[in-house]
CSV table of C-alpha atoms in Angstrom, one decimal:
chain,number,residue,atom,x,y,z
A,11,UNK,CA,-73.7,-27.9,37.1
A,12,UNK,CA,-70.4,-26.3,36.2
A,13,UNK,CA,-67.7,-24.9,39.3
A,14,UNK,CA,-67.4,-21.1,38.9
A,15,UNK,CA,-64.0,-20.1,39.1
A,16,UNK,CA,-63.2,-18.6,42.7
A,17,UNK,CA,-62.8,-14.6,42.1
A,18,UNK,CA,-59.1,-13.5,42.5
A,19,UNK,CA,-57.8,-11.8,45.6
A,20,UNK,CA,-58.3,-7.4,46.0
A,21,UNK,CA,-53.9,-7.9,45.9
A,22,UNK,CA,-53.4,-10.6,42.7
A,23,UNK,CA,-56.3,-7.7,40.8
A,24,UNK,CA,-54.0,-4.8,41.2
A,25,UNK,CA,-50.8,-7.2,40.6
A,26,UNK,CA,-51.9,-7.9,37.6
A,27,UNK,CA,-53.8,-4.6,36.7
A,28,UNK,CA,-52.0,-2.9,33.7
A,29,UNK,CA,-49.8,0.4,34.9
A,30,UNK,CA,-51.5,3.5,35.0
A,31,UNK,CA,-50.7,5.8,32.0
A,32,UNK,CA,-48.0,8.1,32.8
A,33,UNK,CA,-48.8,11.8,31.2
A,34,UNK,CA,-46.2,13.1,29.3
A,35,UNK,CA,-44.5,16.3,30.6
A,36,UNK,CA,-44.7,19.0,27.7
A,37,UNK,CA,-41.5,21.3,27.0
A,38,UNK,CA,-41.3,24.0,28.6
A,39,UNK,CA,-41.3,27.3,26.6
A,40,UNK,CA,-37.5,29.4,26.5
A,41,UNK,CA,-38.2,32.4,29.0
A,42,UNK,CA,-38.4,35.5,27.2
A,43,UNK,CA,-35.5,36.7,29.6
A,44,UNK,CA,-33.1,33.6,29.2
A,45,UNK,CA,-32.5,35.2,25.5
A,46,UNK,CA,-30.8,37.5,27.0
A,47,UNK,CA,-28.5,35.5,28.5
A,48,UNK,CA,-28.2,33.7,25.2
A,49,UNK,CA,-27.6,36.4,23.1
A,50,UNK,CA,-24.0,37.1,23.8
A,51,UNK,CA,-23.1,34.0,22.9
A,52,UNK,CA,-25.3,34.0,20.1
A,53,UNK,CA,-24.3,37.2,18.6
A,54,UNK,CA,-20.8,36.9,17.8
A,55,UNK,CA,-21.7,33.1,16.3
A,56,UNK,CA,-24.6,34.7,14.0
A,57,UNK,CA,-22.5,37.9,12.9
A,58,UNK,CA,-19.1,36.3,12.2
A,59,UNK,CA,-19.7,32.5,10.8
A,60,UNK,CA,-23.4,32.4,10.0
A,61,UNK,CA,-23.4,35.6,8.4
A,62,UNK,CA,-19.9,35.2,5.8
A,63,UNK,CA,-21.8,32.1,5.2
A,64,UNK,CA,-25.0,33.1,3.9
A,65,UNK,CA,-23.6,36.1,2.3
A,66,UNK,CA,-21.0,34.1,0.6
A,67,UNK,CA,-23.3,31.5,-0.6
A,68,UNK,CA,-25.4,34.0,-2.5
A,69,UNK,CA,-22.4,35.2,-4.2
A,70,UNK,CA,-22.0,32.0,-5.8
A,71,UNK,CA,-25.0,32.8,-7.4
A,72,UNK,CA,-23.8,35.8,-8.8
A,73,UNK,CA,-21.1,36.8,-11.4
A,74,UNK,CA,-19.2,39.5,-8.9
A,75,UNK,CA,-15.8,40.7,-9.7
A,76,UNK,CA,-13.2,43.3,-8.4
A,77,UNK,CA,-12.8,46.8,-10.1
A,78,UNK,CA,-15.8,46.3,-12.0
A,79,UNK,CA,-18.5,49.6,-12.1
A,80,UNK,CA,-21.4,47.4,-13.7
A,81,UNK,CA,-23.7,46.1,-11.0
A,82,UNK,CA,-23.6,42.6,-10.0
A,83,UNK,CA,-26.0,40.4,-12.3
A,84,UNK,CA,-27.4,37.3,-11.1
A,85,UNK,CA,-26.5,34.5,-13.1
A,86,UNK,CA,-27.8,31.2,-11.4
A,87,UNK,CA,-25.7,28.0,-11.7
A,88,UNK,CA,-23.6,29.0,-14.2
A,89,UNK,CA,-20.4,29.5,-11.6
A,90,UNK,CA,-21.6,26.0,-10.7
A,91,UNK,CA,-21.5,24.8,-14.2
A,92,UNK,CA,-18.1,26.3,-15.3
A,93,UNK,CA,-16.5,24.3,-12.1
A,94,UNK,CA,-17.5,21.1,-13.9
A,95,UNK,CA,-16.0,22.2,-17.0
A,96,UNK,CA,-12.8,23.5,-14.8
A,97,UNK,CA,-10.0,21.0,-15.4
A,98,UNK,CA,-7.6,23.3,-12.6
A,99,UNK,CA,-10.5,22.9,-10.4
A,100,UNK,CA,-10.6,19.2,-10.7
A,101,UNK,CA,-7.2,19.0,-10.2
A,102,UNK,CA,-6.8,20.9,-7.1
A,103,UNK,CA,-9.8,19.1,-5.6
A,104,UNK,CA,-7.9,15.8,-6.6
A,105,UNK,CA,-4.8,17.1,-5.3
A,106,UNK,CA,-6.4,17.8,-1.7
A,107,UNK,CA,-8.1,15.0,-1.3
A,108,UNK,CA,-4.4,13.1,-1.8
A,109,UNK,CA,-3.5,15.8,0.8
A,110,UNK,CA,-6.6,15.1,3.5
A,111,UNK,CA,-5.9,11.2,2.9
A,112,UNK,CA,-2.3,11.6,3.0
A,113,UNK,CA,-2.3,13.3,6.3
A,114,UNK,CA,-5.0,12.0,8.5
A,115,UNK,CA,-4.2,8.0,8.0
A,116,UNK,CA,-0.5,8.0,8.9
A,117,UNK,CA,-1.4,10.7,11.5
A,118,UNK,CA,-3.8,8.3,13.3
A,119,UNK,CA,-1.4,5.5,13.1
A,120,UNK,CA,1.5,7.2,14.5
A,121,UNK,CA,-0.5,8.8,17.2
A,122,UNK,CA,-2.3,5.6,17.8
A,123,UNK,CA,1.4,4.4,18.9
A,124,UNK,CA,2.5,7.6,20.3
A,125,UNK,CA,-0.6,7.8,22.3
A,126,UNK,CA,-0.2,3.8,23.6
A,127,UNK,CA,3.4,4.5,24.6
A,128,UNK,CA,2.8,7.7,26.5
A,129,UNK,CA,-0.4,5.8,28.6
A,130,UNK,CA,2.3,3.7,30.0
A,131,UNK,CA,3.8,3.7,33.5
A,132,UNK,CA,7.4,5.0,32.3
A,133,UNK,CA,10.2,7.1,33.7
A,134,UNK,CA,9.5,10.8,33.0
A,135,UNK,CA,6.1,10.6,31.3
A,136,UNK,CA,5.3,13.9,32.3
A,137,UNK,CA,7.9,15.7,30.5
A,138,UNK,CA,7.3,13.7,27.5
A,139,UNK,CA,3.5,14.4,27.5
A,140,UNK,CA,4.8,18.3,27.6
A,141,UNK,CA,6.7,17.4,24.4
A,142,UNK,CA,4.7,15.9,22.4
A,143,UNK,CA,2.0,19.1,22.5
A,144,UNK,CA,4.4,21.2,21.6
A,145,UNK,CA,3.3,21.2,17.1
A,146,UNK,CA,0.1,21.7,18.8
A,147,UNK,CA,1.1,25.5,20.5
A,148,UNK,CA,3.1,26.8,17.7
A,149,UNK,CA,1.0,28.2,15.0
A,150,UNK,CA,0.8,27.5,11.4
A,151,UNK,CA,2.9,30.5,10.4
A,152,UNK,CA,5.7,29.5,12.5
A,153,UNK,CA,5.5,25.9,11.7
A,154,UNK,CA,5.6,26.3,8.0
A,155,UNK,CA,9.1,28.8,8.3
A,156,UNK,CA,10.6,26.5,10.5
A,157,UNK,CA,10.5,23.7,8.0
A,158,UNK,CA,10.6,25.9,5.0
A,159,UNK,CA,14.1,26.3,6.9
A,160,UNK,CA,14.6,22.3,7.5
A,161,UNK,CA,14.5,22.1,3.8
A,162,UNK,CA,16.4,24.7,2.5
A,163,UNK,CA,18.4,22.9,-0.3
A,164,UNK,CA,21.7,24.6,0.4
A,165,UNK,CA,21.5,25.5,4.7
A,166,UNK,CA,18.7,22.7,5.4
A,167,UNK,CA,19.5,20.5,8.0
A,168,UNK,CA,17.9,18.0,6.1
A,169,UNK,CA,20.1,18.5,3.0
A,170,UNK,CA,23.4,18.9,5.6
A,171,UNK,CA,22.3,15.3,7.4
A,172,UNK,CA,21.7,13.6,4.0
A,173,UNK,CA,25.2,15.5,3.1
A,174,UNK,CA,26.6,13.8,6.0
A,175,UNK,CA,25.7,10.6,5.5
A,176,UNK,CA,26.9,10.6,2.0
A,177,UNK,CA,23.5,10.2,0.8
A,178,UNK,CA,23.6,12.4,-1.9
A,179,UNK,CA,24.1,16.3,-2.8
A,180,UNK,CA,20.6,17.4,-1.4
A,181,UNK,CA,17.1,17.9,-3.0
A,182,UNK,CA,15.1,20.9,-3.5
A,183,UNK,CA,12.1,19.2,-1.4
A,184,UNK,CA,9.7,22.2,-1.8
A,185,UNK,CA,10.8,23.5,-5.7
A,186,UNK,CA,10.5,19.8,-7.1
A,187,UNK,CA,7.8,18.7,-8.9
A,188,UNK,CA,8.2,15.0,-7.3
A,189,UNK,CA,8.9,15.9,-3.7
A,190,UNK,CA,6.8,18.7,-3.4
A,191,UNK,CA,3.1,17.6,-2.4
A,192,UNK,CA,5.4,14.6,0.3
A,193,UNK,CA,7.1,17.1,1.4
A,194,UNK,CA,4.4,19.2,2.3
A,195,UNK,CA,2.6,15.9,3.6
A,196,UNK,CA,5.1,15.1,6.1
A,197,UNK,CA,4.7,18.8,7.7
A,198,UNK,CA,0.9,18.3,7.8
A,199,UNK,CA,1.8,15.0,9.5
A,200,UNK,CA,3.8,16.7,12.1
A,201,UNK,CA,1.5,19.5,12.7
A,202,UNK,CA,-1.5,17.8,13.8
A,203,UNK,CA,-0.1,14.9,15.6
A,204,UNK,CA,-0.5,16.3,18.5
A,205,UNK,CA,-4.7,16.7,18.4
A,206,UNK,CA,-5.1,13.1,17.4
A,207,UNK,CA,-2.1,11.9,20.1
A,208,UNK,CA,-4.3,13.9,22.9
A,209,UNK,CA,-7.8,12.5,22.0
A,210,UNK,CA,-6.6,9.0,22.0
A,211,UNK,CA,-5.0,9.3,24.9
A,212,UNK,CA,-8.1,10.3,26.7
A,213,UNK,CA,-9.8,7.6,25.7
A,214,UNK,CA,-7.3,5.4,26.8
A,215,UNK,CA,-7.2,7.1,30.1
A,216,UNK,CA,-11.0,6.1,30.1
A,217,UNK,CA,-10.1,2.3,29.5
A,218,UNK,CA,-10.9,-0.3,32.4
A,219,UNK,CA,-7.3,-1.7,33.6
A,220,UNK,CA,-9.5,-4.2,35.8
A,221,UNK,CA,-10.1,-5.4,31.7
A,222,UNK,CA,-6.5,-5.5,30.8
A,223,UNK,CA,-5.8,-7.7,34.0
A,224,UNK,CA,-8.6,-9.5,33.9
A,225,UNK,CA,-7.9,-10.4,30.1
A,226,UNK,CA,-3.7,-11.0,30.9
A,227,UNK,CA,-5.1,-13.7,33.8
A,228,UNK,CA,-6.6,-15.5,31.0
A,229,UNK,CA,-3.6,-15.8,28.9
A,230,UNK,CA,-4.5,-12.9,26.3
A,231,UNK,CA,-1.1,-11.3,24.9
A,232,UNK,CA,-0.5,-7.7,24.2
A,233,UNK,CA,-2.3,-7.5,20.7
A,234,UNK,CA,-5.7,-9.6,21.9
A,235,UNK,CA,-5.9,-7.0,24.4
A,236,UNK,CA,-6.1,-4.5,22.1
A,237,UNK,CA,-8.4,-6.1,19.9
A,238,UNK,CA,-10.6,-6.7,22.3
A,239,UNK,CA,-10.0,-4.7,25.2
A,240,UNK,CA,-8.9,-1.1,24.0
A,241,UNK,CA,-9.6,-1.5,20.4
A,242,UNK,CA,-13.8,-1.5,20.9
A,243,UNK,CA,-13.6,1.4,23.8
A,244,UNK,CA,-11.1,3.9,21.5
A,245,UNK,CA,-13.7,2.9,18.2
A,246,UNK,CA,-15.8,5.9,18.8
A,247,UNK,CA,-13.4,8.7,20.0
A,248,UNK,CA,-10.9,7.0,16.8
A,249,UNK,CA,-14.0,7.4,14.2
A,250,UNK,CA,-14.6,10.9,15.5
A,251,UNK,CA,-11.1,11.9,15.6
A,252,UNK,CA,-10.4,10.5,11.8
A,253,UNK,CA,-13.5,12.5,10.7
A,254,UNK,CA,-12.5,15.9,11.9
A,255,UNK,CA,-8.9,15.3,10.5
A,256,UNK,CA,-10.3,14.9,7.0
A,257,UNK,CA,-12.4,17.7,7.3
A,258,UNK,CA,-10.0,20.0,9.1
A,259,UNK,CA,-7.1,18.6,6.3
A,260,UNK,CA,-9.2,19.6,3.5
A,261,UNK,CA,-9.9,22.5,4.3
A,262,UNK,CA,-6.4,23.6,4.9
A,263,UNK,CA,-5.0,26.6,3.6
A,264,UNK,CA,-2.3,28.4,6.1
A,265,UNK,CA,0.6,25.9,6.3
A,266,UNK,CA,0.7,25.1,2.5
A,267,UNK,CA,0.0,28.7,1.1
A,268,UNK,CA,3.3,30.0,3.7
A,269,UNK,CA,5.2,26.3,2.8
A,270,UNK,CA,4.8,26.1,-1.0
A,271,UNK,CA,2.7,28.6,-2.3
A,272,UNK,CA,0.5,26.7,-4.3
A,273,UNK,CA,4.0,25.6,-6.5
A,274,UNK,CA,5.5,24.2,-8.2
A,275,UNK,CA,3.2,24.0,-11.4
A,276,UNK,CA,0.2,23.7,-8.9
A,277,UNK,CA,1.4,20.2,-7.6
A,278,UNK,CA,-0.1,21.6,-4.1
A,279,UNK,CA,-2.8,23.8,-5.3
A,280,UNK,CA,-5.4,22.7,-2.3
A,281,UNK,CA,-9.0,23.7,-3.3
A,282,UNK,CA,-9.2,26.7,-0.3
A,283,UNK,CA,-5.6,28.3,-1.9
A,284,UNK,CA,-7.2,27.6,-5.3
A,285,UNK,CA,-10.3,29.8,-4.3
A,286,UNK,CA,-8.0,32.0,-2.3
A,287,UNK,CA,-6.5,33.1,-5.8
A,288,UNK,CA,-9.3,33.3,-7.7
A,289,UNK,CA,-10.8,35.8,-5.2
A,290,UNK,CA,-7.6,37.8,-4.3
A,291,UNK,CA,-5.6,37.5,-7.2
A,292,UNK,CA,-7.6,37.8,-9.8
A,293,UNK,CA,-10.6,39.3,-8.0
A,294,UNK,CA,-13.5,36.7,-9.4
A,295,UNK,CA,-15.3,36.5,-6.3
A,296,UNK,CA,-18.5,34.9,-7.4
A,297,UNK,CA,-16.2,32.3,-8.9
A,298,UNK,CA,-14.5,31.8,-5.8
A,299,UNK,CA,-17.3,31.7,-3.7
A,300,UNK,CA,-19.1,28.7,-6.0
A,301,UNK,CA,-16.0,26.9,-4.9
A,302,UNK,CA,-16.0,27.7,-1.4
A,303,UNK,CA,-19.6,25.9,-1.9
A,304,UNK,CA,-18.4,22.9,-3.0
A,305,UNK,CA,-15.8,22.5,-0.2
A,306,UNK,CA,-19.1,23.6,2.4
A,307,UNK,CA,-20.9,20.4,0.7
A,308,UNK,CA,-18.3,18.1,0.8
A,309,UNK,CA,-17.5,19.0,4.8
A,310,UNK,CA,-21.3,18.7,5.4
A,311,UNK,CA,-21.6,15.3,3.8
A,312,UNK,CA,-18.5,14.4,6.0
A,313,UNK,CA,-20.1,15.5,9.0
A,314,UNK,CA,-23.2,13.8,8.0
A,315,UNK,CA,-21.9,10.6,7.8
A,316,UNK,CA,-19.9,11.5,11.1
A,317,UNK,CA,-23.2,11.7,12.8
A,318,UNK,CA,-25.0,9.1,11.3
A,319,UNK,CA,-22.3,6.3,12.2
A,320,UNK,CA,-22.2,7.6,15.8
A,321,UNK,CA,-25.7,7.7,15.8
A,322,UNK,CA,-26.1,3.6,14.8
A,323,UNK,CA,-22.9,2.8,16.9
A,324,UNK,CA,-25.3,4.3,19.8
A,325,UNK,CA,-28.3,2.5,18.7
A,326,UNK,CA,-26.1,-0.7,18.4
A,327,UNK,CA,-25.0,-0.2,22.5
């Protein structure tokens, strides 16, 4: 005669008993009177940016020109297809993305340093976090005159110090075909320094010091703890950062239209002043608006991969 096994406690059964299912709460419905309060904000976002957008997208599609009396024909891809076949195109495209690369890296690099220095406990820290903003409140107009006037080949103080030094007689930094596109780099440099110094800085701010010291009581030197103290905490706000410099830099048009104009021989012809003088100088604005599609594709496959890296750096946490 088999032993029957004795019959659990009432306490081990509901130990043991799987968790009751949890019902799922269902979302909520918008109430009809919180569009309201939506609206305002939506408005202006829907009238001025999603609007131009739409409408200038469709242009592309289209062979619209100023001063013309014949109504607009529709013409499908052929805008698209004359782009390919558009060596100026090309080479504007080429030339900003020299522009976009040129600027963001060496801006990161110095603002990665600029932005380490000022998170230290120094003398006067205050004034020189006031300073270092100060690209950042002038606009593009005024920054592009003032070093228009910094290298002025015959009253430039750039030309006067070289002068000076007895480094030579002076170059026409914005006229030359050599010098032109560096010289335009190194203001682009200047100009945005300040967004990428502030975001780094934040995340510094954000760092755990009880990291640092606990890394210095084990003997790591300045450089291990940044490799492995302040390096993997600024990855995500540096990757972000980076991103929006590219996109921002390529789409730049202000600083190098009032700079340069384009010249000389369309050594800084970005793609945005390219379209800007198809449109407005020679009124193709079908034309112009297929390229202002391109640049919209490239700066949504930039975001794109934005997302998608902070998405799997999440997933990775």
């Amino acid at each position: 005669m088999t032993a029957t096994a004795p019959a659990p406690p009432p306490d081990a059964v509901r130990d043991t008993a799987p968790p009751p299912s949890r019902t799922r709460r269902r979302a909520r419905p918008l109430d009809h009177g919180a569009w309201f309060l939506v609206l305002p904000a939506l408005l202006p976002i829907l009238l001025l940016s999603v609007g131009p957008l739409l409408y200038g997208i469709s242009l592309a599609f289209t062979d619209a020109q100023a001063g013309r009396t014949d109504p607009t024909q529709w013409i499908g891809l052929l805008n698209f297809r004359d782009l390919t076949q558009d060596t100026l195109f090309l080479e504007s495209f080429g030339i900003g993305l020299v522009w976009a690369v040129g600027v963001t890296v060496p801006q990161f690099l110095l603002a990665l340093g600029l932005a380490l220095l000022l998170n230290e406990e120094l003398r006067l820290r205050w004034l020189a976090r006031a300073l270092a903003i100060i690209p950042w409140a002038m606009p593009e107009v005024a920054v592009a005159v003032m070093w228009r006037l910094v290298y002025h080949p015959d009253a430039g103080i750039l030309n006067e110090t070289l002068r000076d030094l007895g480094l030579g007689d002076g170059h026409t930094w914005l006229t030359g075909l050599g010098t032109a596109l560096p010289a335009v780099i190194v203001v682009g440099i200047w100009a945005g320094l300040p967004t990428t110094t502030v975001a780094l800085l934040a995340g510094l701010q954000n760092t755990s010091r009880e990291l640092h010291e606990a890394a210095a009581l084990d003997g790591a030197g300045a450089w291990r703890r940044f490799t492995t103290v302040t390096w993997p905490a600024l990855r995500p706000i540096a990757l972000a950062i980076t991103a929006l410099n590219l996109i921002w830099n390529l789409n730049a048009f202000a600083l190098v239209y009032v700079l340069t104009g384009g010249g000389p021989g369309g050594r800084t012809r970005l793609p945005a002043l390219f379209a800007y003088e198809e449109a407005f100088r020679y009124g193709q604005f079908g034309y112009a608006a297929a390229m202002g599609c391109v640049l919209v594709a490239v700066v949504s496959v930039a975001l794109a991969v934005l997302l998608v890296g902070r998405l799997r750096g999440g997933d990775e946490r």
